[in-house]
């Protein structure tokens, strides 16, 4: 039976980790699932016949999603729309419960307003703060966002805000959609 493909973009590895967790949880339901970096997908191509469900995942970076994500959506909109499909995003503002919903997360709302593709399933996750592993400028910018939103700014801060139970629940929702 054709399976699920998750195409993801990850600048610092956390979205990749969320994607891998989704993949394992979907496979645990007996559904085949692959994951592919969006750059790999661009250069290696996708065997679309293998998949009847496609999920895209990306972190919010400086208020937007990476160009590679938008380019993938533009280029593959017909393939996305011909399959079950979903989109998830990570952001640190989503550490606040009211911003961890599709309606309450301004980046997801921006995505919905801008995207010509209308995903069937949408999900917002809180991301990770990892100042020691981010470069100087990235850390400085996020500290600025954190200062404005009353978050942590100490240079040694590493906090994983992701609710991993929510990741498991989203995997089940994807699997249910894939089996429909
Ligand atoms: C360069 C950079 C810019 C970011 N910009 C935002 C932002 O504008 N708003 C926000 O809520 N989170 C922002 N974040 C937080 C990320 O969305 C979050 O840390 C996510 O987990 C990163 O995933 P990754 O490790 O897969 O890149 C930013 C993180 C980085 C590294």
Coordinates of N, CA and C and ligand atoms in Angstrom, one line a residue:
X1 N 0.8 -1.2 0.0 CA 0.0 0.0 0.0 C 0.9 1.2 0.0
X2 N 0.6 2.3 -0.8 CA 1.4 3.5 -0.8 C 1.4 4.1 0.6
X3 N 2.5 4.7 0.9 CA 2.7 5.2 2.2 C 2.7 6.7 2.4
X4 N 3.4 7.1 3.5 CA 3.4 8.6 3.8 C 4.8 9.1 3.6
X5 N 4.9 10.3 3.0 CA 6.2 11.0 2.9 C 6.2 12.3 3.7
X6 N 7.2 12.4 4.5 CA 7.3 13.7 5.3 C 8.5 14.5 4.7
X7 N 8.2 15.6 4.1 CA 9.3 16.5 3.6 C 9.5 17.6 4.6
X8 N 10.7 17.7 5.1 CA 11.0 18.7 6.2 C 12.1 19.6 5.8
X9 N 12.1 20.8 6.5 CA 13.2 21.7 6.5 C 13.7 21.9 7.9
X10 N 14.9 21.8 8.2 CA 15.4 22.0 9.6 C 16.7 22.8 9.6
X11 N 16.8 23.9 10.2 CA 18.0 24.7 10.2 C 19.0 24.1 11.3
X12 N 18.4 23.8 12.5 CA 19.3 23.3 13.6 C 19.0 22.0 14.1
X13 N 18.2 21.2 13.4 CA 18.0 19.8 13.7 C 16.8 19.4 14.5
X14 N 16.1 20.4 15.1 CA 14.9 20.0 15.9 C 13.7 19.6 15.1
X15 N 13.5 20.2 14.0 CA 12.4 19.8 13.1 C 12.7 18.4 12.5
X16 N 13.9 18.1 12.3 CA 14.3 16.8 11.8 C 14.0 15.7 12.9
X17 N 14.2 16.1 14.2 CA 13.9 15.2 15.3 C 12.4 15.0 15.4
X18 N 11.6 16.0 15.3 CA 10.2 15.9 15.3 C 9.7 15.0 14.2
X19 N 10.3 15.2 13.0 CA 9.9 14.4 11.8 C 10.2 13.0 12.0
X20 N 11.4 12.7 12.6 CA 11.8 11.3 12.8 C 10.8 10.6 13.8
X21 N 10.4 11.4 14.8 CA 9.5 10.8 15.8 C 8.1 10.5 15.2
X22 N 7.7 11.5 14.3 CA 6.4 11.2 13.6 C 6.5 10.0 12.7
X23 N 7.7 9.9 12.0 CA 7.9 8.7 11.1 C 7.8 7.4 11.9
X24 N 8.5 7.3 13.0 CA 8.5 6.1 13.9 C 7.1 5.8 14.3
X25 N 6.4 6.8 14.8 CA 5.0 6.6 15.3 C 4.1 6.1 14.2
X26 N 4.2 6.6 13.0 CA 3.4 6.2 11.9 C 3.7 4.8 11.5
X27 N 5.0 4.5 11.5 CA 5.4 3.1 11.1 C 4.9 2.1 12.2
X28 N 4.9 2.6 13.4 CA 4.4 1.7 14.5 C 2.9 1.3 14.3
X29 N 2.2 2.1 13.5 CA 0.8 1.8 13.1 C 0.7 0.9 11.9
X30 N 1.8 0.5 11.4 CA 1.8 -0.4 10.3 C 1.8 0.3 8.9
X31 N 2.0 1.6 8.9 CA 2.0 2.3 7.7 C 3.4 2.7 7.3
X32 N 3.7 2.5 6.0 CA 5.1 2.8 5.5 C 5.2 4.3 5.5
X33 N 6.4 4.8 6.0 CA 6.6 6.2 6.1 C 8.1 6.5 5.8
X34 N 8.3 7.5 4.9 CA 9.7 8.0 4.6 C 9.8 9.5 5.0
X35 N 11.0 9.9 5.3 CA 11.2 11.3 5.5 C 12.4 11.8 4.5
X36 N 12.2 13.0 4.1 CA 13.2 13.6 3.1 C 13.4 15.0 3.4
X37 N 14.7 15.4 3.5 CA 15.0 16.8 3.6 C 14.5 17.5 2.3
X38 N 14.0 18.8 2.4 CA 13.5 19.4 1.3 C 14.6 19.7 0.2
X39 N 15.8 19.8 0.6 CA 16.9 20.0 -0.4 C 17.2 18.7 -1.1
X40 N 17.2 17.6 -0.3 CA 17.3 16.3 -0.9 C 16.2 16.0 -1.9
X41 N 15.0 16.4 -1.5 CA 13.8 16.2 -2.4 C 14.0 16.9 -3.7
X42 N 14.5 18.1 -3.6 CA 14.7 19.0 -4.8 C 15.8 18.3 -5.7
X43 N 16.9 17.9 -5.1 CA 18.0 17.4 -6.0 C 17.8 15.9 -6.4
X44 N 17.2 15.1 -5.5 CA 17.1 13.7 -5.9 C 15.8 13.4 -6.5
X45 N 14.8 14.2 -6.4 CA 13.4 14.0 -6.9 C 12.7 13.0 -6.0
X46 N 11.4 12.9 -6.2 CA 10.5 12.1 -5.4 C 9.8 11.1 -6.3
X47 N 9.8 9.8 -5.8 CA 9.0 8.8 -6.5 C 7.6 8.9 -6.0
X48 N 6.8 9.8 -6.6 CA 5.4 10.1 -6.1 C 4.5 8.9 -6.0
X49 N 4.7 7.9 -6.9 CA 3.8 6.7 -6.9 C 3.9 6.0 -5.6
X50 N 5.0 6.2 -4.8 CA 5.1 5.5 -3.5 C 4.3 6.0 -2.4
X51 N 3.7 7.3 -2.7 CA 3.1 8.0 -1.6 C 1.7 8.4 -1.9
X52 N 0.7 8.2 -1.0 CA -0.6 8.8 -1.2 C -0.9 9.8 -0.1
X53 N 0.1 10.0 0.7 CA 0.0 11.1 1.8 C 1.3 11.8 1.9
X54 N 1.2 13.1 1.8 CA 2.4 14.0 1.9 C 2.3 15.0 3.0
X55 N 3.3 15.1 3.9 CA 3.3 16.0 5.0 C 4.5 16.9 4.8
X56 N 4.4 18.2 5.0 CA 5.5 19.1 5.0 C 5.7 19.7 6.4
X57 N 6.9 19.8 6.9 CA 7.2 20.4 8.2 C 8.3 21.4 8.1
X58 N 8.2 22.5 8.9 CA 9.2 23.5 8.8 C 9.2 24.4 10.1
X59 N 10.4 24.9 10.5 CA 10.5 25.8 11.6 C 10.2 27.2 11.1
X60 N 9.7 28.1 12.0 CA 9.6 29.5 11.7 C 11.0 30.1 11.9
X61 N 11.5 30.8 10.9 CA 12.8 31.4 10.9 C 12.7 32.9 10.6
X62 N 12.9 33.7 11.5 CA 12.8 35.1 11.3 C 11.4 35.5 10.8
X63 N 10.4 34.9 11.4 CA 9.0 35.3 11.0 C 8.5 34.6 9.7
X64 N 9.3 33.8 9.1 CA 8.8 33.2 7.9 C 9.3 31.7 7.8
X65 N 8.9 31.1 6.7 CA 9.4 29.8 6.4 C 10.5 29.9 5.3
X66 N 11.5 29.0 5.3 CA 12.6 29.1 4.4 C 12.1 29.1 2.9
X67 N 12.8 29.8 2.1 CA 12.4 29.8 0.6 C 12.3 28.4 0.0
X68 N 13.1 27.5 0.5 CA 13.1 26.1 0.0 C 11.7 25.5 0.2
X69 N 11.1 25.8 1.3 CA 9.8 25.3 1.6 C 8.7 25.9 0.7
X70 N 8.8 27.2 0.5 CA 7.8 27.8 -0.4 C 8.0 27.3 -1.9
X71 N 9.3 27.1 -2.3 CA 9.6 26.6 -3.6 C 9.1 25.2 -3.8
X72 N 9.2 24.4 -2.8 CA 8.7 23.0 -2.9 C 7.1 23.1 -3.0
X73 N 6.5 23.9 -2.3 CA 5.0 24.0 -2.4 C 4.6 24.5 -3.8
X74 N 5.3 25.5 -4.2 CA 5.0 26.0 -5.6 C 5.2 25.0 -6.7
X75 N 6.3 24.3 -6.6 CA 6.7 23.3 -7.6 C 5.8 22.1 -7.6
X76 N 5.4 21.7 -6.4 CA 4.7 20.4 -6.3 C 3.2 20.5 -5.8
X77 N 2.7 21.6 -6.0 CA 1.3 21.8 -5.6 C 0.3 20.8 -6.2
X78 N 0.5 20.4 -7.5 CA -0.4 19.4 -8.0 C -0.3 18.1 -7.3
X79 N 1.0 17.7 -7.0 CA 1.2 16.4 -6.4 C 0.7 16.4 -4.9
X80 N 0.8 17.6 -4.3 CA 0.3 17.7 -2.9 C -1.3 17.6 -2.9
X81 N -1.9 18.3 -3.9 CA -3.3 18.3 -3.9 C -3.9 17.0 -4.4
X82 N -3.1 16.2 -5.0 CA -3.7 14.9 -5.5 C -3.6 13.8 -4.4
X83 N -3.0 14.2 -3.3 CA -2.8 13.2 -2.2 C -3.4 13.8 -0.9
X84 N -3.6 12.9 0.1 CA -3.8 13.4 1.5 C -2.6 14.2 1.8
X85 N -2.9 15.3 2.6 CA -1.7 16.2 2.8 C -1.9 17.0 4.2
X86 N -0.7 17.4 4.7 CA -0.7 18.1 6.0 C 0.5 19.0 6.1
X87 N 0.4 19.9 7.0 CA 1.5 20.8 7.2 C 1.7 21.1 8.7
X88 N 2.9 21.1 9.2 CA 3.2 21.4 10.6 C 4.3 22.4 10.6
X89 N 4.3 23.3 11.7 CA 5.4 24.2 11.9 C 5.8 24.3 13.3
X90 N 7.0 24.7 13.5 CA 7.6 24.9 14.9 C 8.0 26.3 15.1
X91 N 7.8 26.8 16.3 CA 8.2 28.2 16.6 C 8.3 28.3 18.1
X92 N 9.2 29.2 18.5 CA 9.3 29.4 20.0 C 8.2 30.1 20.6
X93 N 7.5 31.0 19.8 CA 6.3 31.7 20.4 C 5.3 30.7 20.8
X94 N 5.3 29.5 20.2 CA 4.2 28.5 20.5 C 4.5 27.8 21.8
X95 N 5.5 28.3 22.5 CA 5.7 27.7 23.9 C 4.5 28.2 24.8
X96 N 3.9 29.3 24.4 CA 2.7 29.8 25.1 C 1.5 29.1 24.6
X97 N 0.7 28.4 25.5 CA -0.4 27.6 25.0 C -1.4 28.3 24.0
X98 N -1.6 29.6 24.2 CA -2.6 30.3 23.3 C -2.0 30.5 21.9
X99 N -0.6 30.4 21.8 CA 0.0 30.5 20.5 C 0.4 29.2 19.9
X100 N -0.1 28.1 20.6 CA 0.2 26.8 20.1 C -0.9 26.2 19.4
X101 N -1.9 27.0 19.0 CA -3.0 26.5 18.2 C -2.9 27.1 16.8
X102 N -3.6 26.5 15.8 CA -3.6 27.0 14.5 C -4.2 28.4 14.4
X103 N -5.2 28.7 15.2 CA -5.9 30.0 15.2 C -5.0 31.0 15.9
X104 N -4.3 30.6 17.0 CA -3.6 31.6 17.8 C -2.2 31.8 17.4
X105 N -1.7 31.1 16.4 CA -0.3 31.2 16.0 C -0.2 32.1 14.8
X106 N 0.4 33.2 14.9 CA 0.4 34.2 13.8 C 1.2 33.7 12.6
X107 N 2.2 32.9 12.8 CA 3.0 32.3 11.7 C 2.1 31.4 10.9
X108 N 1.3 30.5 11.6 CA 0.5 29.6 10.9 C -0.6 30.4 10.1
X109 N -1.1 31.5 10.8 CA -2.1 32.3 10.1 C -1.5 33.0 8.8
X110 N -0.2 33.4 9.0 CA 0.4 34.0 7.8 C 0.6 33.0 6.7
X111 N 0.9 31.7 7.1 CA 1.1 30.7 6.1 C -0.2 30.4 5.4
X112 N -1.3 30.4 6.1 CA -2.6 30.1 5.5 C -3.0 31.2 4.5
X113 N -2.6 32.4 4.9 CA -3.0 33.6 4.1 C -2.1 33.6 2.8
X114 N -0.9 33.1 2.9 CA 0.1 33.2 1.8 C 0.0 32.0 0.9
X115 N -0.2 30.8 1.4 CA -0.1 29.6 0.7 C -1.2 29.3 -0.3
X116 N -0.8 29.0 -1.6 CA -1.9 28.7 -2.5 C -2.4 27.2 -2.2
X117 N -1.6 26.5 -1.5 CA -2.0 25.1 -1.1 C -2.7 25.1 0.2
X118 N -3.8 24.4 0.3 CA -4.6 24.4 1.5 C -4.5 23.0 2.1
X119 N -3.6 22.8 3.1 CA -3.4 21.5 3.7 C -4.7 21.0 4.4
X120 N -4.9 19.7 4.3 CA -6.1 19.1 5.0 C -5.9 19.1 6.5
X121 N -4.7 18.9 7.0 CA -4.4 18.9 8.4 C -3.3 20.0 8.7
X122 N -3.5 20.7 9.8 CA -2.5 21.7 10.1 C -2.1 21.5 11.6
X123 N -0.8 21.7 11.9 CA -0.4 21.5 13.3 C 0.7 22.5 13.7
X124 N 0.5 23.1 14.9 CA 1.5 24.0 15.4 C 2.2 23.3 16.6
X125 N 3.6 23.3 16.6 CA 4.3 22.8 17.7 C 5.3 23.9 18.2
X126 N 5.5 23.8 19.5 CA 6.5 24.6 20.1 C 7.9 24.0 19.8
X127 N 8.9 24.9 19.5 CA 10.2 24.4 19.1 C 11.2 24.4 20.2
X128 N 12.4 24.5 19.9 CA 13.5 24.4 20.9 C 14.4 25.7 20.9
X129 N 14.7 26.1 22.1 CA 15.7 27.2 22.2 C 17.0 26.5 22.6
X130 N 18.0 26.9 21.8 CA 19.4 26.2 22.0 C 20.5 27.3 21.7
X131 N 20.5 28.3 22.6 CA 21.5 29.3 22.3 C 23.0 28.8 22.1
X132 N 23.4 27.9 23.0 CA 24.8 27.4 22.8 C 25.1 26.9 21.4
X133 N 24.1 26.3 20.8 CA 24.3 25.7 19.5 C 23.9 26.6 18.3
X134 N 23.4 27.7 18.6 CA 23.0 28.7 17.5 C 24.2 29.6 17.4
X135 N 24.4 30.1 16.2 CA 25.5 31.1 16.0 C 25.2 32.4 16.8
X136 N 26.2 33.2 16.8 CA 26.1 34.5 17.6 C 24.9 35.3 17.1
X137 N 24.7 35.5 15.8 CA 23.7 36.4 15.3 C 22.3 35.8 15.5
X138 N 22.2 34.5 15.2 CA 20.9 33.9 15.4 C 20.5 34.0 16.9
X139 N 21.4 33.7 17.8 CA 21.1 33.7 19.2 C 20.7 35.2 19.6
X140 N 21.4 36.1 19.1 CA 21.1 37.5 19.4 C 19.7 37.9 19.0
X141 N 19.3 37.4 17.8 CA 18.0 37.8 17.3 C 16.9 37.1 18.1
X142 N 17.1 35.8 18.5 CA 16.1 35.1 19.2 C 16.0 35.7 20.6
X143 N 17.1 36.1 21.2 CA 17.1 36.7 22.5 C 16.2 38.0 22.5
X144 N 16.3 38.7 21.4 CA 15.5 39.9 21.2 C 14.0 39.5 21.2
X145 N 13.6 38.5 20.4 CA 12.2 38.0 20.4 C 11.8 37.6 21.8
X146 N 12.7 36.9 22.5 CA 12.4 36.3 23.8 C 12.2 37.5 24.8
X147 N 13.1 38.5 24.7 CA 13.0 39.6 25.6 C 11.6 40.3 25.5
X148 N 11.1 40.4 24.2 CA 9.9 41.0 24.0 C 8.7 40.2 24.5
X149 N 8.9 38.8 24.4 CA 7.8 37.9 24.8 C 8.1 37.3 26.2
X150 N 9.0 37.9 27.0 CA 9.2 37.5 28.3 C 9.7 36.0 28.4
X151 N 10.6 35.6 27.5 CA 11.1 34.3 27.5 C 12.6 34.3 28.0
X152 N 13.2 33.1 28.0 CA 14.6 33.1 28.5 C 15.6 33.7 27.6
X153 N 16.6 34.4 28.2 CA 17.6 35.1 27.4 C 19.1 34.7 27.9
X154 N 19.2 33.9 28.9 CA 20.5 33.5 29.4 C 21.2 32.8 28.3
X155 N 22.5 33.1 28.0 CA 23.2 32.5 26.9 C 23.4 31.0 26.9
X156 N 23.3 30.4 28.1 CA 23.4 28.9 28.2 C 22.1 28.2 28.1
X157 N 21.0 28.9 27.7 CA 19.7 28.3 27.7 C 19.5 27.2 26.7
X158 N 19.1 26.0 27.1 CA 18.7 25.0 26.1 C 17.4 24.5 26.7
X159 N 16.3 24.8 26.0 CA 15.0 24.3 26.4 C 14.2 23.7 25.3
X160 N 13.8 22.5 25.4 CA 13.0 21.8 24.4 C 11.5 22.1 24.8
X161 N 10.8 22.9 24.1 CA 9.4 23.3 24.5 C 8.4 22.3 23.8
X162 N 8.9 21.4 22.9 CA 8.0 20.6 22.2 C 7.2 19.6 23.1
X163 N 5.9 19.6 22.9 CA 5.1 18.6 23.6 C 5.1 17.3 22.8
X164 N 5.9 16.3 23.3 CA 6.1 15.1 22.5 C 4.8 14.2 22.5
X165 N 3.9 14.4 23.4 CA 2.7 13.7 23.4 C 1.8 14.2 22.2
X166 N 2.0 15.5 22.0 CA 1.3 16.2 20.8 C 1.8 15.6 19.5
X167 N 3.1 15.4 19.5 CA 3.8 14.8 18.3 C 3.2 13.5 18.0
X168 N 3.1 12.6 19.1 CA 2.5 11.3 18.9 C 1.1 11.4 18.4
X169 N 0.3 12.3 19.0 CA -1.1 12.5 18.6 C -1.2 12.9 17.1
X170 N -0.3 13.8 16.7 CA -0.3 14.2 15.3 C 0.0 13.1 14.4
X171 N 0.9 12.2 14.8 CA 1.3 11.0 14.0 C 0.1 10.1 13.8
X172 N -0.7 10.0 14.9 CA -1.9 9.1 14.8 C -2.9 9.8 13.8
X173 N -3.0 11.1 13.9 CA -4.0 11.8 13.0 C -3.5 11.7 11.5
X174 N -2.2 11.7 11.3 CA -1.7 11.5 9.9 C -2.0 10.1 9.4
X175 N -1.8 9.2 10.4 CA -2.0 7.7 10.0 C -3.5 7.5 9.7
X176 N -4.3 8.1 10.5 CA -5.8 7.9 10.3 C -6.1 8.5 8.9
X177 N -5.6 9.7 8.6 CA -5.8 10.3 7.3 C -5.3 9.4 6.1
X178 N -4.1 8.8 6.4 CA -3.5 8.0 5.3 C -4.3 6.7 5.1
X179 N -5.0 6.2 6.1 CA -5.7 5.0 5.9 C -7.1 5.2 5.4
X180 N -7.5 6.5 5.4 CA -8.9 6.8 5.0 C -9.2 6.5 3.5
Ligands
LIG1 C1 17.6 31.6 13.0 C2 16.4 31.4 13.8 C3 15.3 32.2 13.6 C4 14.1 32.0 14.3 N1 13.0 32.8 14.2 C5 11.9 32.6 15.0 C6 10.8 33.5 14.9 O1 10.8 34.5 14.2 N2 9.7 33.2 15.7 C7 9.7 32.1 16.5 O2 8.7 32.0 17.2 N3 10.7 31.2 16.6 C8 11.8 31.4 15.8 N4 12.9 30.6 15.9 C9 12.7 29.3 16.7 C10 12.6 28.1 15.8 O3 11.4 28.1 15.1 C11 12.7 26.9 16.7 O4 13.9 27.0 17.5 C12 12.7 25.6 16.0 O5 12.7 24.5 16.9 C13 14.0 25.4 15.1 O6 13.9 24.2 14.4 P1 15.2 23.6 13.7 O7 16.2 23.2 14.8 O8 14.7 22.5 12.9 O9 15.8 24.7 12.8 C14 14.0 30.8 15.2 C15 15.2 30.0 15.3 C16 16.3 30.2 14.6 C17 17.5 29.3 14.8

